[in-house]
Backbone as JSON, one array per atom type, in Angstrom:
{
  "sequence": "EIVQYCIKHSHNYSETAKKFHISYQQARSYTIRYEENGVDGLQDKRGKRKSPEEMTEVEKLRAEVRLLRAEKRRAEIEISFLKKLEEIERRGG",
  "N": [[7.33, 4.68, -12.78], [5.2, 6.44, -12.18], [5.15, 8.01, -14.52], [4.79, 6.04, -16.48], [2.26, 5.09, -15.77], [0.74, 7.39, -16.21], [1.06, 7.81, -19.0], [-0.03, 5.43, -19.94], [-2.66, 5.82, -19.22], [-3.76, 7.67, -21.01], [-2.51, 10.21, -20.74], [-3.69, 11.38, -18.49], [-3.4, 13.63, -16.31], [-4.55, 14.58, -13.95], [-5.8, 12.33, -12.77], [-3.53, 10.74, -12.44], [-2.03, 12.32, -10.69], [-3.65, 12.29, -8.43], [-3.68, 9.53, -7.78], [-0.97, 9.03, -7.16], [-0.43, 10.84, -5.21], [0.65, 13.4, -5.79], [1.21, 16.67, -7.23], [-0.81, 18.01, -9.91], [0.75, 19.43, -11.71], [3.29, 18.33, -11.23], [2.92, 15.68, -12.14], [2.4, 16.17, -14.83], [4.76, 17.52, -15.59], [6.78, 15.56, -15.1], [6.0, 13.61, -16.95], [6.18, 14.95, -19.44], [8.93, 15.64, -19.45], [10.02, 13.08, -19.46], [9.08, 12.11, -21.93], [10.38, 13.82, -23.67], [13.14, 13.54, -23.11], [13.67, 10.99, -22.23], [14.66, 8.63, -19.67], [16.81, 10.04, -18.63], [15.87, 12.64, -18.58], [14.41, 12.74, -16.28], [16.12, 12.86, -14.18], [17.31, 14.53, -11.28], [18.91, 17.46, -11.44], [19.56, 19.59, -9.92], [21.75, 21.75, -8.22], [24.0, 20.46, -9.06], [27.12, 20.57, -10.58], [28.32, 21.4, -13.82], [30.73, 19.68, -15.8], [33.86, 21.05, -16.92], [34.06, 20.43, -19.65], [31.43, 20.27, -20.46], [30.51, 22.82, -20.31], [29.51, 25.94, -21.78], [31.25, 28.55, -23.56], [30.52, 31.03, -22.48], [29.46, 30.23, -20.0], [31.79, 29.23, -18.83], [33.3, 31.58, -18.64], [31.68, 33.08, -16.91], [31.87, 31.5, -14.6], [34.58, 31.81, -14.08], [34.64, 34.56, -13.52], [33.09, 34.61, -11.15], [34.8, 33.15, -9.48], [37.07, 34.82, -9.45], [35.98, 37.11, -8.26], [35.38, 36.09, -5.73], [37.97, 35.5, -4.83], [39.02, 38.09, -4.78], [37.4, 39.28, -2.84], [38.14, 37.75, -0.62], [40.83, 38.55, -0.39], [40.44, 41.25, 0.21], [39.21, 41.06, 2.72], [41.27, 39.87, 4.13], [43.24, 41.91, 4.03], [41.89, 43.93, 5.43], [41.71, 42.7, 7.94], [44.45, 42.49, 8.59], [45.13, 45.21, 8.74], [43.59, 45.99, 10.93], [44.76, 44.4, 12.89], [47.36, 45.52, 12.95], [46.69, 48.05, 13.9], [45.77, 47.43, 16.47], [48.12, 46.39, 17.58], [49.74, 48.7, 17.55], [48.51, 50.22, 19.46], [49.31, 48.98, 21.63], [48.18, 46.63, 22.45]],
  "CA": [[6.02, 4.15, -12.46], [4.24, 7.54, -12.34], [5.09, 8.37, -15.94], [4.19, 4.93, -17.22], [0.83, 5.1, -15.46], [0.14, 8.55, -16.88], [1.03, 7.55, -20.44], [-0.97, 4.32, -20.14], [-4.02, 6.33, -19.02], [-4.01, 8.76, -21.96], [-1.99, 11.48, -20.2], [-4.64, 11.94, -17.54], [-2.54, 14.14, -15.24], [-5.34, 14.69, -12.72], [-5.94, 10.99, -12.2], [-2.19, 10.32, -12.03], [-1.67, 13.11, -9.5], [-4.45, 11.8, -7.31], [-3.25, 8.17, -7.45], [0.38, 9.01, -6.59], [-0.36, 11.89, -4.2], [1.52, 14.48, -6.24], [0.41, 17.71, -7.86], [-1.09, 17.89, -11.34], [1.91, 19.97, -12.42], [4.38, 17.35, -11.15], [2.59, 14.57, -13.03], [2.56, 16.68, -16.19], [6.18, 17.81, -15.8], [7.5, 14.29, -15.19], [5.64, 12.94, -18.2], [6.76, 15.7, -20.56], [10.38, 15.48, -19.41], [10.32, 11.71, -19.88], [8.82, 11.97, -23.36], [11.37, 14.61, -24.42], [14.53, 13.16, -22.88], [13.77, 9.64, -21.68], [14.94, 8.51, -18.24], [17.74, 11.13, -18.28], [15.08, 13.85, -18.32], [13.81, 12.66, -14.95], [17.15, 13.02, -13.15], [17.34, 15.82, -10.61], [20.24, 18.02, -11.64], [19.72, 20.8, -9.12], [22.92, 21.79, -7.38], [25.11, 19.71, -9.64], [27.91, 21.4, -11.49], [28.73, 20.82, -15.09], [32.17, 19.57, -15.97], [34.31, 22.09, -17.87], [33.8, 20.02, -21.03], [30.01, 20.47, -20.76], [30.17, 24.23, -20.2], [29.71, 26.81, -22.94], [32.28, 29.57, -23.31], [29.92, 32.03, -21.58], [29.4, 29.63, -18.66], [33.16, 29.18, -18.33], [33.69, 32.94, -18.27], [30.93, 33.45, -15.7], [32.47, 30.77, -13.48], [35.86, 32.47, -13.79], [34.33, 35.84, -12.87], [32.69, 34.3, -9.77], [36.0, 32.76, -8.75], [37.9, 36.02, -9.25], [35.3, 37.96, -7.26], [35.56, 35.46, -4.42], [39.36, 35.71, -4.45], [39.17, 39.52, -4.46], [36.74, 39.49, -1.55], [39.0, 37.13, 0.39], [42.0, 39.43, -0.23], [39.98, 42.46, 0.9], [39.0, 40.69, 4.12], [42.59, 39.66, 4.72], [43.85, 43.23, 4.2], [41.17, 44.57, 6.52], [42.14, 42.03, 9.17], [45.83, 42.88, 8.89], [45.11, 46.62, 9.18], [43.04, 46.0, 12.29], [45.8, 43.81, 13.74], [48.41, 46.55, 13.11], [46.13, 49.1, 14.76], [45.75, 46.89, 17.84], [49.51, 46.3, 18.02], [50.23, 50.05, 17.8], [47.93, 50.71, 20.72], [49.94, 48.24, 22.73], [47.27, 45.59, 22.88]],
  "C": [[4.94, 5.23, -12.69], [4.04, 7.84, -13.82], [4.42, 7.27, -16.75], [2.68, 4.87, -17.01], [0.13, 6.21, -16.24], [0.0, 8.31, -18.38], [-0.01, 6.47, -20.76], [-2.43, 4.79, -20.03], [-4.25, 7.64, -19.79], [-3.63, 10.13, -21.42], [-3.0, 12.17, -19.28], [-3.86, 12.38, -16.28], [-3.28, 14.23, -13.91], [-5.45, 13.34, -12.02], [-4.59, 10.49, -11.67], [-1.78, 11.03, -10.74], [-2.39, 12.58, -8.27], [-3.94, 10.42, -6.85], [-1.89, 8.16, -6.73], [0.63, 10.11, -5.55], [0.7, 12.94, -4.54], [0.63, 15.53, -6.89], [0.2, 17.4, -9.35], [0.15, 18.31, -12.13], [3.1, 19.0, -12.37], [4.14, 16.19, -12.11], [2.83, 14.99, -14.48], [4.04, 16.88, -16.52], [6.99, 16.53, -15.98], [7.25, 13.62, -16.54], [6.26, 13.64, -19.4], [8.27, 15.53, -20.61], [10.78, 14.08, -19.87], [10.15, 11.55, -21.39], [9.85, 12.72, -24.2], [12.78, 14.05, -24.31], [14.71, 11.75, -22.31], [14.06, 9.68, -20.18], [15.88, 9.64, -17.78], [17.0, 12.42, -17.95], [14.48, 13.88, -16.93], [14.84, 12.83, -13.83], [17.13, 14.43, -12.6], [18.76, 16.37, -10.71], [20.47, 19.3, -10.85], [20.97, 20.68, -8.26], [24.12, 21.02, -7.91], [25.82, 20.59, -10.65], [28.22, 20.64, -12.76], [30.25, 20.68, -15.09], [32.6, 20.65, -16.97], [34.04, 21.72, -19.33], [32.35, 20.28, -21.44], [29.63, 21.95, -20.82], [30.38, 24.97, -21.52], [30.78, 27.83, -22.58], [31.77, 30.63, -22.33], [29.86, 31.49, -20.15], [30.78, 29.55, -18.02], [33.61, 30.56, -17.85], [32.96, 33.41, -17.02], [31.5, 32.76, -14.46], [33.79, 31.41, -13.08], [35.64, 33.8, -13.08], [33.93, 35.61, -11.42], [33.9, 33.95, -8.92], [36.88, 33.98, -8.46], [37.28, 36.97, -8.23], [35.48, 37.41, -5.86], [36.99, 35.65, -3.93], [39.61, 37.16, -4.04], [38.57, 39.81, -3.09], [37.58, 38.92, -0.42], [40.22, 38.01, 0.67], [41.62, 40.7, 0.52], [39.77, 42.19, 2.39], [40.34, 40.51, 4.83], [43.3, 40.99, 4.98], [43.2, 43.97, 5.36], [41.59, 43.99, 7.87], [43.54, 42.47, 9.57], [45.92, 44.33, 9.36], [44.62, 46.72, 10.61], [44.07, 45.46, 13.28], [46.93, 44.82, 14.0], [47.94, 47.64, 14.05], [46.15, 48.65, 16.23], [47.17, 46.83, 18.39], [50.1, 47.67, 18.32], [49.72, 50.61, 19.1], [48.53, 49.98, 21.92], [49.1, 47.1, 23.26], [47.81, 44.3, 22.54]]
}
């Protein structure tokens, strides 16, 4: 509705923003994204992960690095916990 109004009114972003109570930049952004990618361009993809088929090789490698770092951190925490537990047991606690 916003985009259609804006296009119908010669891309008047100010008027569109005022009518729909959004910022000029939002009106402009929505319209440009719609014109470049259609309805798909208006979908909010924040926080959504790509499927492995959609990922580039670099993205796949970065995801693997993040996973390995998380696993390493978990192992370090576990080792630290076990050392602390042994220390407590040695003291007779």
